[in-house]
């Protein structure tokens, strides 16, 4: 990390905007020697702004003008894998109060004693997870909408009208979402900046509670478990039904063979 004076980074107030651009952001092309901080990568943007980049497709911009924002996002889009048709967005206001207690006001304004790279990383981490959870919530709601008719068909017609491909698709959606939440974004993990500055634990905890990160993550885990269990149950029923059908076919063939043998013997 370069040695950056806290006074040089200080602002009275500023706006921070986050963007969920796609499945993955390739940051290998950036010059790490020019970074204010790494993990996540923190860079200067424009005249007085900053950007915090996350590999799971999120960019968080601090104190960046509208023109600088548009130019930077257009430039960084080429590094995004599987870009979203409509990027996720989040915005927050930050007030810099030197020597003040760091907290979140009732109106959602984030109060910081100073604007340092570590504090930007903590704020960006929570905003990025908030956008990611919102994206997952919409995606899981769509899966729920597809699973409900399956349960209705099971109630009306039993398990004979299900397609295995359809059920495997539901299970695949669940596994992919779980993989991205746990494997890539690590929603419940604390930012690495806290290892170097444990005094920022309080700020992180307040932000995490403000955006209900843990509660929403647990609710998503529960929904994913329900969807997964439902799809697996339906898949088991389909396999059982098909196995039973095959057994009946075998019994029928055996009976037919016996009848045919008796017919040949007596007639």
PDB file of C-alpha atoms in Angstrom:
ATOM      1  CA  UNK A   1       0.000   0.000   0.000  1.00  0.00           C
ATOM      2  CA  UNK A   2       1.347   3.461  -0.767  1.00  0.00           C
ATOM      3  CA  UNK A   3       1.701   5.889   2.121  1.00  0.00           C
ATOM      4  CA  UNK A   4      -1.243   8.225   1.728  1.00  0.00           C
ATOM      5  CA  UNK A   5      -1.825  11.091   4.128  1.00  0.00           C
ATOM      6  CA  UNK A   6      -5.239  10.859   5.827  1.00  0.00           C
ATOM      7  CA  UNK A   7      -5.572  14.619   5.522  1.00  0.00           C
ATOM      8  CA  UNK A   8      -5.082  14.356   1.772  1.00  0.00           C
ATOM      9  CA  UNK A   9      -7.919  11.852   1.568  1.00  0.00           C
ATOM     10  CA  UNK A  10     -10.297  13.794   3.822  1.00  0.00           C
ATOM     11  CA  UNK A  11     -13.571  15.244   2.462  1.00  0.00           C
ATOM     12  CA  UNK A  12     -16.482  17.005   4.118  1.00  0.00           C
ATOM     13  CA  UNK A  13     -19.062  14.851   2.347  1.00  0.00           C
ATOM     14  CA  UNK A  14     -19.211  12.685  -0.740  1.00  0.00           C
ATOM     15  CA  UNK A  15     -21.289  10.143  -2.625  1.00  0.00           C
ATOM     16  CA  UNK A  16     -20.337   6.500  -3.084  1.00  0.00           C
ATOM     17  CA  UNK A  17     -21.936   4.442  -5.846  1.00  0.00           C
ATOM     18  CA  UNK A  18     -21.673   0.709  -6.391  1.00  0.00           C
ATOM     19  CA  UNK A  19     -22.266  -1.286  -9.580  1.00  0.00           C
ATOM     20  CA  UNK A  20     -22.711  -5.035 -10.015  1.00  0.00           C
ATOM     21  CA  UNK A  21     -21.574  -5.431 -13.613  1.00  0.00           C
ATOM     22  CA  UNK A  22     -21.393  -9.188 -14.200  1.00  0.00           C
ATOM     23  CA  UNK A  23     -20.258 -12.588 -13.020  1.00  0.00           C
ATOM     24  CA  UNK A  24     -16.548 -11.775 -12.792  1.00  0.00           C
ATOM     25  CA  UNK A  25     -14.143  -8.867 -13.137  1.00  0.00           C
ATOM     26  CA  UNK A  26     -10.635  -9.530 -14.442  1.00  0.00           C
ATOM     27  CA  UNK A  27      -8.347  -7.072 -12.641  1.00  0.00           C
ATOM     28  CA  UNK A  28      -5.053  -8.634 -13.722  1.00  0.00           C
ATOM     29  CA  UNK A  29      -4.495  -5.875 -16.260  1.00  0.00           C
ATOM     30  CA  UNK A  30      -4.208  -3.128 -13.655  1.00  0.00           C
ATOM     31  CA  UNK A  31      -0.869  -1.826 -12.484  1.00  0.00           C
ATOM     32  CA  UNK A  32      -0.810  -2.914  -8.848  1.00  0.00           C
ATOM     33  CA  UNK A  33       2.122  -0.589  -8.194  1.00  0.00           C
ATOM     34  CA  UNK A  34      -0.293   2.326  -8.626  1.00  0.00           C
ATOM     35  CA  UNK A  35      -2.834   0.906  -6.178  1.00  0.00           C
ATOM     36  CA  UNK A  36      -3.634   2.589  -2.885  1.00  0.00           C
ATOM     37  CA  UNK A  37      -4.479  -0.847  -1.488  1.00  0.00           C
ATOM     38  CA  UNK A  38      -5.070  -4.431  -2.576  1.00  0.00           C
ATOM     39  CA  UNK A  39      -7.554  -7.204  -1.663  1.00  0.00           C
ATOM     40  CA  UNK A  40      -9.758  -5.565  -2.755  1.00  0.00           C
ATOM     41  CA  UNK A  41      -7.921  -3.454  -5.298  1.00  0.00           C
ATOM     42  CA  UNK A  42      -8.286   0.268  -4.561  1.00  0.00           C
ATOM     43  CA  UNK A  43      -7.299   2.848  -7.197  1.00  0.00           C
ATOM     44  CA  UNK A  44      -7.526   6.535  -7.955  1.00  0.00           C
ATOM     45  CA  UNK A  45     -10.182   7.575 -10.467  1.00  0.00           C
ATOM     46  CA  UNK A  46     -10.530  10.946 -12.165  1.00  0.00           C
ATOM     47  CA  UNK A  47      -9.530  14.178 -10.458  1.00  0.00           C
ATOM     48  CA  UNK A  48     -10.215  13.285  -6.820  1.00  0.00           C
ATOM     49  CA  UNK A  49     -12.139  10.018  -6.804  1.00  0.00           C
ATOM     50  CA  UNK A  50     -11.387   6.404  -5.955  1.00  0.00           C
ATOM     51  CA  UNK A  51     -12.516   2.973  -7.095  1.00  0.00           C
ATOM     52  CA  UNK A  52     -12.632  -0.323  -5.194  1.00  0.00           C
ATOM     53  CA  UNK A  53     -12.770  -3.363  -7.488  1.00  0.00           C
ATOM     54  CA  UNK A  54     -14.011  -6.843  -6.559  1.00  0.00           C
ATOM     55  CA  UNK A  55     -13.302  -9.950  -8.597  1.00  0.00           C
ATOM     56  CA  UNK A  56     -16.926 -11.060  -8.382  1.00  0.00           C
ATOM     57  CA  UNK A  57     -18.011  -8.284 -10.725  1.00  0.00           C
ATOM     58  CA  UNK A  58     -18.522  -5.261  -8.463  1.00  0.00           C
ATOM     59  CA  UNK A  59     -17.075  -1.756  -8.774  1.00  0.00           C
ATOM     60  CA  UNK A  60     -17.564   0.824  -5.999  1.00  0.00           C
ATOM     61  CA  UNK A  61     -16.753   4.468  -6.816  1.00  0.00           C
ATOM     62  CA  UNK A  62     -16.050   7.184  -4.226  1.00  0.00           C
ATOM     63  CA  UNK A  63     -16.392  10.907  -4.926  1.00  0.00           C
ATOM     64  CA  UNK A  64     -16.474  10.474  -8.714  1.00  0.00           C
ATOM     65  CA  UNK A  65     -18.270  12.937 -10.999  1.00  0.00           C
ATOM     66  CA  UNK A  66     -20.992  11.754 -13.391  1.00  0.00           C
ATOM     67  CA  UNK A  67     -18.731  12.178 -16.440  1.00  0.00           C
ATOM     68  CA  UNK A  68     -15.829  10.357 -14.771  1.00  0.00           C
ATOM     69  CA  UNK A  69     -18.179   7.576 -13.684  1.00  0.00           C
ATOM     70  CA  UNK A  70     -19.588   7.055 -17.172  1.00  0.00           C
ATOM     71  CA  UNK A  71     -16.119   7.038 -18.742  1.00  0.00           C
ATOM     72  CA  UNK A  72     -14.684   4.658 -16.149  1.00  0.00           C
ATOM     73  CA  UNK A  73     -17.572   2.180 -16.351  1.00  0.00           C
ATOM     74  CA  UNK A  74     -17.432   2.161 -20.149  1.00  0.00           C
ATOM     75  CA  UNK A  75     -13.695   1.470 -19.982  1.00  0.00           C
ATOM     76  CA  UNK A  76     -13.920  -1.303 -17.373  1.00  0.00           C
ATOM     77  CA  UNK A  77     -16.831  -3.143 -18.998  1.00  0.00           C
ATOM     78  CA  UNK A  78     -14.389  -4.886 -21.351  1.00  0.00           C
ATOM     79  CA  UNK A  79     -12.935  -6.697 -18.317  1.00  0.00           C
ATOM     80  CA  UNK A  80     -16.305  -8.111 -17.175  1.00  0.00           C
ATOM     81  CA  UNK A  81     -17.206 -11.747 -17.841  1.00  0.00           C
ATOM     82  CA  UNK A  82     -20.895 -12.506 -18.506  1.00  0.00           C
ATOM     83  CA  UNK A  83     -22.079  -8.911 -18.055  1.00  0.00           C
ATOM     84  CA  UNK A  84     -25.564  -8.426 -16.640  1.00  0.00           C
ATOM     85  CA  UNK A  85     -28.209  -6.989 -18.993  1.00  0.00           C
ATOM     86  CA  UNK A  86     -29.062  -4.446 -16.289  1.00  0.00           C
ATOM     87  CA  UNK A  87     -26.247  -3.747 -13.783  1.00  0.00           C
ATOM     88  CA  UNK A  88     -27.122  -3.680 -10.103  1.00  0.00           C
ATOM     89  CA  UNK A  89     -26.751  -0.272  -8.437  1.00  0.00           C
ATOM     90  CA  UNK A  90     -26.384   1.033  -4.897  1.00  0.00           C
ATOM     91  CA  UNK A  91     -25.677   4.508  -3.544  1.00  0.00           C
ATOM     92  CA  UNK A  92     -24.742   5.891  -0.139  1.00  0.00           C
ATOM     93  CA  UNK A  93     -23.746   9.244   1.330  1.00  0.00           C
ATOM     94  CA  UNK A  94     -20.631   9.692   3.447  1.00  0.00           C
ATOM     95  CA  UNK A  95     -19.945  12.584   5.842  1.00  0.00           C
ATOM     96  CA  UNK A  96     -16.377  13.097   7.042  1.00  0.00           C
ATOM     97  CA  UNK A  97     -16.339  14.271  10.664  1.00  0.00           C
ATOM     98  CA  UNK A  98     -12.706  14.445  11.886  1.00  0.00           C
ATOM     99  CA  UNK A  99     -12.436  13.015  15.367  1.00  0.00           C
ATOM    100  CA  UNK A 100     -16.087  11.949  15.389  1.00  0.00           C
ATOM    101  CA  UNK A 101     -17.572   8.558  16.209  1.00  0.00           C
ATOM    102  CA  UNK A 102     -17.937   6.399  13.135  1.00  0.00           C
ATOM    103  CA  UNK A 103     -21.507   5.192  12.712  1.00  0.00           C
ATOM    104  CA  UNK A 104     -24.529   5.139  10.415  1.00  0.00           C
ATOM    105  CA  UNK A 105     -27.132   7.880  10.879  1.00  0.00           C
ATOM    106  CA  UNK A 106     -30.842   6.984  10.981  1.00  0.00           C
ATOM    107  CA  UNK A 107     -31.187   8.359   7.442  1.00  0.00           C
ATOM    108  CA  UNK A 108     -28.476   5.958   6.232  1.00  0.00           C
ATOM    109  CA  UNK A 109     -25.636   8.481   5.989  1.00  0.00           C
ATOM    110  CA  UNK A 110     -22.270   6.907   6.834  1.00  0.00           C
ATOM    111  CA  UNK A 111     -20.188   8.982   9.253  1.00  0.00           C
ATOM    112  CA  UNK A 112     -16.411   8.508   9.030  1.00  0.00           C
ATOM    113  CA  UNK A 113     -13.624  10.147  11.044  1.00  0.00           C
ATOM    114  CA  UNK A 114     -11.456  10.216   7.924  1.00  0.00           C
ATOM    115  CA  UNK A 115     -11.414   8.746   4.435  1.00  0.00           C
ATOM    116  CA  UNK A 116      -8.599   6.212   4.275  1.00  0.00           C
ATOM    117  CA  UNK A 117      -8.145   3.316   1.836  1.00  0.00           C
ATOM    118  CA  UNK A 118      -9.041   0.836   4.602  1.00  0.00           C
ATOM    119  CA  UNK A 119     -12.274   2.646   5.426  1.00  0.00           C
ATOM    120  CA  UNK A 120     -13.176   2.801   1.744  1.00  0.00           C
ATOM    121  CA  UNK A 121     -12.567  -0.950   1.516  1.00  0.00           C
ATOM    122  CA  UNK A 122     -14.874  -1.634   4.489  1.00  0.00           C
ATOM    123  CA  UNK A 123     -17.665   0.558   3.093  1.00  0.00           C
ATOM    124  CA  UNK A 124     -17.218  -0.882  -0.407  1.00  0.00           C
ATOM    125  CA  UNK A 125     -17.255  -4.443   0.945  1.00  0.00           C
ATOM    126  CA  UNK A 126     -20.670  -3.974   2.563  1.00  0.00           C
ATOM    127  CA  UNK A 127     -22.153  -2.155  -0.452  1.00  0.00           C
ATOM    128  CA  UNK A 128     -20.852  -4.872  -2.786  1.00  0.00           C
ATOM    129  CA  UNK A 129     -22.393  -7.624  -0.645  1.00  0.00           C
ATOM    130  CA  UNK A 130     -25.661  -5.690  -0.466  1.00  0.00           C
ATOM    131  CA  UNK A 131     -25.867  -5.565  -4.279  1.00  0.00           C
ATOM    132  CA  UNK A 132     -24.878  -9.198  -4.608  1.00  0.00           C
ATOM    133  CA  UNK A 133     -27.520 -10.309  -2.105  1.00  0.00           C
ATOM    134  CA  UNK A 134     -30.158  -8.257  -3.920  1.00  0.00           C
ATOM    135  CA  UNK A 135     -29.153  -9.952  -7.172  1.00  0.00           C
ATOM    136  CA  UNK A 136     -29.407 -13.387  -5.540  1.00  0.00           C
ATOM    137  CA  UNK A 137     -32.753 -12.528  -3.944  1.00  0.00           C
ATOM    138  CA  UNK A 138     -34.253 -11.695  -7.342  1.00  0.00           C
ATOM    139  CA  UNK A 139     -32.724 -14.812  -8.892  1.00  0.00           C
ATOM    140  CA  UNK A 140     -33.940 -17.111  -6.103  1.00  0.00           C
ATOM    141  CA  UNK A 141     -37.415 -15.555  -6.266  1.00  0.00           C
ATOM    142  CA  UNK A 142     -37.498 -16.519  -9.949  1.00  0.00           C
ATOM    143  CA  UNK A 143     -36.507 -20.091  -9.091  1.00  0.00           C
ATOM    144  CA  UNK A 144     -39.257 -20.176  -6.455  1.00  0.00           C
ATOM    145  CA  UNK A 145     -41.756 -19.080  -9.098  1.00  0.00           C
ATOM    146  CA  UNK A 146     -40.716 -22.069 -11.226  1.00  0.00           C
ATOM    147  CA  UNK A 147     -40.716 -24.569  -8.359  1.00  0.00           C
ATOM    148  CA  UNK A 148     -44.235 -23.706  -7.134  1.00  0.00           C
ATOM    149  CA  UNK A 149     -45.969 -24.967 -10.332  1.00  0.00           C
ATOM    150  CA  UNK A 150     -43.937 -28.180 -10.062  1.00  0.00           C
ATOM    151  CA  UNK A 151     -45.312 -28.794  -6.575  1.00  0.00           C
ATOM    152  CA  UNK A 152     -48.810 -28.086  -7.894  1.00  0.00           C
ATOM    153  CA  UNK A 153     -48.363 -30.611 -10.716  1.00  0.00           C
ATOM    154  CA  UNK A 154     -47.139 -33.165  -8.182  1.00  0.00           C
ATOM    155  CA  UNK A 155     -50.298 -32.651  -6.130  1.00  0.00           C
ATOM    156  CA  UNK A 156     -52.649 -32.891  -9.139  1.00  0.00           C
ATOM    157  CA  UNK A 157     -50.998 -35.536 -11.313  1.00  0.00           C
ATOM    158  CA  UNK A 158     -48.444 -37.329  -9.174  1.00  0.00           C
ATOM    159  CA  UNK A 159     -44.906 -37.786 -10.449  1.00  0.00           C
ATOM    160  CA  UNK A 160     -45.631 -39.134 -13.922  1.00  0.00           C
ATOM    161  CA  UNK A 161     -45.594 -35.810 -15.806  1.00  0.00           C
ATOM    162  CA  UNK A 162     -42.204 -34.468 -14.752  1.00  0.00           C
ATOM    163  CA  UNK A 163     -39.192 -34.045 -16.995  1.00  0.00           C
ATOM    164  CA  UNK A 164     -35.838 -34.865 -15.437  1.00  0.00           C
ATOM    165  CA  UNK A 165     -34.148 -32.097 -17.454  1.00  0.00           C
ATOM    166  CA  UNK A 166     -36.497 -29.526 -15.906  1.00  0.00           C
ATOM    167  CA  UNK A 167     -35.735 -30.703 -12.371  1.00  0.00           C
ATOM    168  CA  UNK A 168     -31.978 -30.834 -12.980  1.00  0.00           C
ATOM    169  CA  UNK A 169     -32.161 -27.234 -14.190  1.00  0.00           C
ATOM    170  CA  UNK A 170     -33.636 -26.144 -10.843  1.00  0.00           C
ATOM    171  CA  UNK A 171     -30.945 -28.006  -8.906  1.00  0.00           C
ATOM    172  CA  UNK A 172     -28.270 -26.474 -11.136  1.00  0.00           C
ATOM    173  CA  UNK A 173     -29.547 -22.949 -10.435  1.00  0.00           C
ATOM    174  CA  UNK A 174     -29.353 -23.595  -6.701  1.00  0.00           C
ATOM    175  CA  UNK A 175     -25.825 -25.015  -6.862  1.00  0.00           C
ATOM    176  CA  UNK A 176     -24.540 -22.126  -8.977  1.00  0.00           C
ATOM    177  CA  UNK A 177     -26.013 -19.545  -6.605  1.00  0.00           C
ATOM    178  CA  UNK A 178     -24.587 -21.296  -3.558  1.00  0.00           C
ATOM    179  CA  UNK A 179     -21.176 -21.539  -5.241  1.00  0.00           C
ATOM    180  CA  UNK A 180     -21.061 -17.842  -6.016  1.00  0.00           C
ATOM    181  CA  UNK A 181     -22.256 -16.799  -2.552  1.00  0.00           C
ATOM    182  CA  UNK A 182     -19.826 -19.003  -0.650  1.00  0.00           C
ATOM    183  CA  UNK A 183     -16.967 -19.601  -3.073  1.00  0.00           C
ATOM    184  CA  UNK A 184     -16.520 -16.251  -4.779  1.00  0.00           C
ATOM    185  CA  UNK A 185     -18.152 -13.433  -2.830  1.00  0.00           C
ATOM    186  CA  UNK A 186     -17.777 -14.956   0.671  1.00  0.00           C
ATOM    187  CA  UNK A 187     -20.768 -12.933   1.832  1.00  0.00           C
ATOM    188  CA  UNK A 188     -20.310 -13.722   5.522  1.00  0.00           C
ATOM    189  CA  UNK A 189     -16.529 -13.209   5.540  1.00  0.00           C
ATOM    190  CA  UNK A 190     -15.040 -10.042   7.033  1.00  0.00           C
ATOM    191  CA  UNK A 191     -12.979  -7.732   4.781  1.00  0.00           C
ATOM    192  CA  UNK A 192      -9.241  -8.211   4.897  1.00  0.00           C
ATOM    193  CA  UNK A 193      -8.714  -4.592   5.983  1.00  0.00           C
ATOM    194  CA  UNK A 194      -9.912  -5.574   9.463  1.00  0.00           C
ATOM    195  CA  UNK A 195      -6.882  -7.820   9.938  1.00  0.00           C
ATOM    196  CA  UNK A 196      -4.598  -4.784   9.655  1.00  0.00           C
ATOM    197  CA  UNK A 197      -6.887  -2.324  11.435  1.00  0.00           C
ATOM    198  CA  UNK A 198      -9.062  -4.199  13.969  1.00  0.00           C
ATOM    199  CA  UNK A 199     -10.350  -0.851  15.261  1.00  0.00           C
ATOM    200  CA  UNK A 200     -12.558  -0.741  12.152  1.00  0.00           C
ATOM    201  CA  UNK A 201     -14.519  -3.778  13.428  1.00  0.00           C
ATOM    202  CA  UNK A 202     -17.093  -1.447  14.956  1.00  0.00           C
ATOM    203  CA  UNK A 203     -17.657   0.425  11.691  1.00  0.00           C
ATOM    204  CA  UNK A 204     -17.972  -2.823   9.760  1.00  0.00           C
ATOM    205  CA  UNK A 205     -20.445  -4.241  12.301  1.00  0.00           C
ATOM    206  CA  UNK A 206     -22.636  -1.124  12.108  1.00  0.00           C
ATOM    207  CA  UNK A 207     -22.657  -1.182   8.308  1.00  0.00           C
ATOM    208  CA  UNK A 208     -23.374  -4.911   8.257  1.00  0.00           C
ATOM    209  CA  UNK A 209     -26.373  -4.410  10.558  1.00  0.00           C
ATOM    210  CA  UNK A 210     -27.602  -1.397   8.593  1.00  0.00           C
ATOM    211  CA  UNK A 211     -27.737  -3.428   5.363  1.00  0.00           C
ATOM    212  CA  UNK A 212     -28.875  -6.632   7.165  1.00  0.00           C
ATOM    213  CA  UNK A 213     -26.153  -8.652   5.452  1.00  0.00           C
ATOM    214  CA  UNK A 214     -26.206 -11.668   7.783  1.00  0.00           C
ATOM    215  CA  UNK A 215     -29.989 -11.851   8.109  1.00  0.00           C
ATOM    216  CA  UNK A 216     -30.488 -11.714   4.348  1.00  0.00           C
ATOM    217  CA  UNK A 217     -27.744 -14.269   3.771  1.00  0.00           C
ATOM    218  CA  UNK A 218     -29.364 -16.700   6.224  1.00  0.00           C
ATOM    219  CA  UNK A 219     -32.777 -16.159   4.616  1.00  0.00           C
ATOM    220  CA  UNK A 220     -31.272 -16.882   1.186  1.00  0.00           C
ATOM    221  CA  UNK A 221     -29.570 -20.020   2.484  1.00  0.00           C
ATOM    222  CA  UNK A 222     -32.918 -21.226   3.834  1.00  0.00           C
ATOM    223  CA  UNK A 223     -34.691 -20.558   0.531  1.00  0.00           C
ATOM    224  CA  UNK A 224     -31.935 -22.291  -1.424  1.00  0.00           C
ATOM    225  CA  UNK A 225     -32.208 -25.299   0.890  1.00  0.00           C
ATOM    226  CA  UNK A 226     -35.988 -25.458   0.402  1.00  0.00           C
ATOM    227  CA  UNK A 227     -35.640 -25.238  -3.390  1.00  0.00           C
ATOM    228  CA  UNK A 228     -32.873 -27.838  -3.447  1.00  0.00           C
ATOM    229  CA  UNK A 229     -34.794 -30.261  -1.220  1.00  0.00           C
ATOM    230  CA  UNK A 230     -37.983 -29.811  -3.275  1.00  0.00           C
ATOM    231  CA  UNK A 231     -36.224 -30.408  -6.582  1.00  0.00           C
ATOM    232  CA  UNK A 232     -34.326 -33.423  -5.240  1.00  0.00           C
ATOM    233  CA  UNK A 233     -37.529 -34.899  -3.786  1.00  0.00           C
ATOM    234  CA  UNK A 234     -39.312 -34.506  -7.107  1.00  0.00           C
ATOM    235  CA  UNK A 235     -36.325 -36.031  -8.906  1.00  0.00           C
ATOM    236  CA  UNK A 236     -36.377 -39.028  -6.539  1.00  0.00           C
ATOM    237  CA  UNK A 237     -40.121 -39.454  -7.141  1.00  0.00           C
ATOM    238  CA  UNK A 238     -39.618 -39.384 -10.899  1.00  0.00           C
ATOM    239  CA  UNK A 239     -36.836 -41.972 -10.693  1.00  0.00           C
ATOM    240  CA  UNK A 240     -38.953 -44.158  -8.396  1.00  0.00           C
ATOM    241  CA  UNK A 241     -41.951 -43.864 -10.692  1.00  0.00           C
ATOM    242  CA  UNK A 242     -39.880 -44.775 -13.761  1.00  0.00           C
ATOM    243  CA  UNK A 243     -38.203 -47.660 -11.953  1.00  0.00           C
ATOM    244  CA  UNK A 244     -41.622 -48.993 -10.920  1.00  0.00           C
ATOM    245  CA  UNK A 245     -42.841 -48.650 -14.508  1.00  0.00           C
ATOM    246  CA  UNK A 246     -39.849 -50.617 -15.781  1.00  0.00           C
ATOM    247  CA  UNK A 247     -40.518 -53.330 -13.198  1.00  0.00           C
ATOM    248  CA  UNK A 248     -44.113 -53.635 -14.423  1.00  0.00           C
ATOM    249  CA  UNK A 249     -42.876 -53.916 -18.002  1.00  0.00           C
ATOM    250  CA  UNK A 250     -40.568 -56.735 -16.953  1.00  0.00           C
ATOM    251  CA  UNK A 251     -43.415 -58.519 -15.121  1.00  0.00           C
ATOM    252  CA  UNK A 252     -45.647 -58.134 -18.175  1.00  0.00           C
ATOM    253  CA  UNK A 253     -42.952 -59.594 -20.450  1.00  0.00           C
ATOM    254  CA  UNK A 254     -42.463 -62.546 -18.089  1.00  0.00           C
ATOM    255  CA  UNK A 255     -46.200 -63.235 -17.956  1.00  0.00           C
ATOM    256  CA  UNK A 256     -46.430 -62.915 -21.741  1.00  0.00           C
ATOM    257  CA  UNK A 257     -43.535 -65.369 -22.151  1.00  0.00           C
ATOM    258  CA  UNK A 258     -45.253 -67.847 -19.810  1.00  0.00           C
ATOM    259  CA  UNK A 259     -48.561 -67.546 -21.654  1.00  0.00           C
ATOM    260  CA  UNK A 260     -46.801 -67.969 -24.994  1.00  0.00           C
ATOM    261  CA  UNK A 261     -44.998 -71.087 -23.726  1.00  0.00           C
ATOM    262  CA  UNK A 262     -48.241 -72.616 -22.462  1.00  0.00           C
ATOM    263  CA  UNK A 263     -49.966 -71.851 -25.770  1.00  0.00           C
ATOM    264  CA  UNK A 264     -47.216 -73.570 -27.705  1.00  0.00           C
ATOM    265  CA  UNK A 265     -47.265 -76.548 -25.344  1.00  0.00           C
ATOM    266  CA  UNK A 266     -50.982 -77.241 -25.499  1.00  0.00           C
ATOM    267  CA  UNK A 267     -51.929 -75.993 -28.968  1.00  0.00           C
TER     268      UNK A 267
END
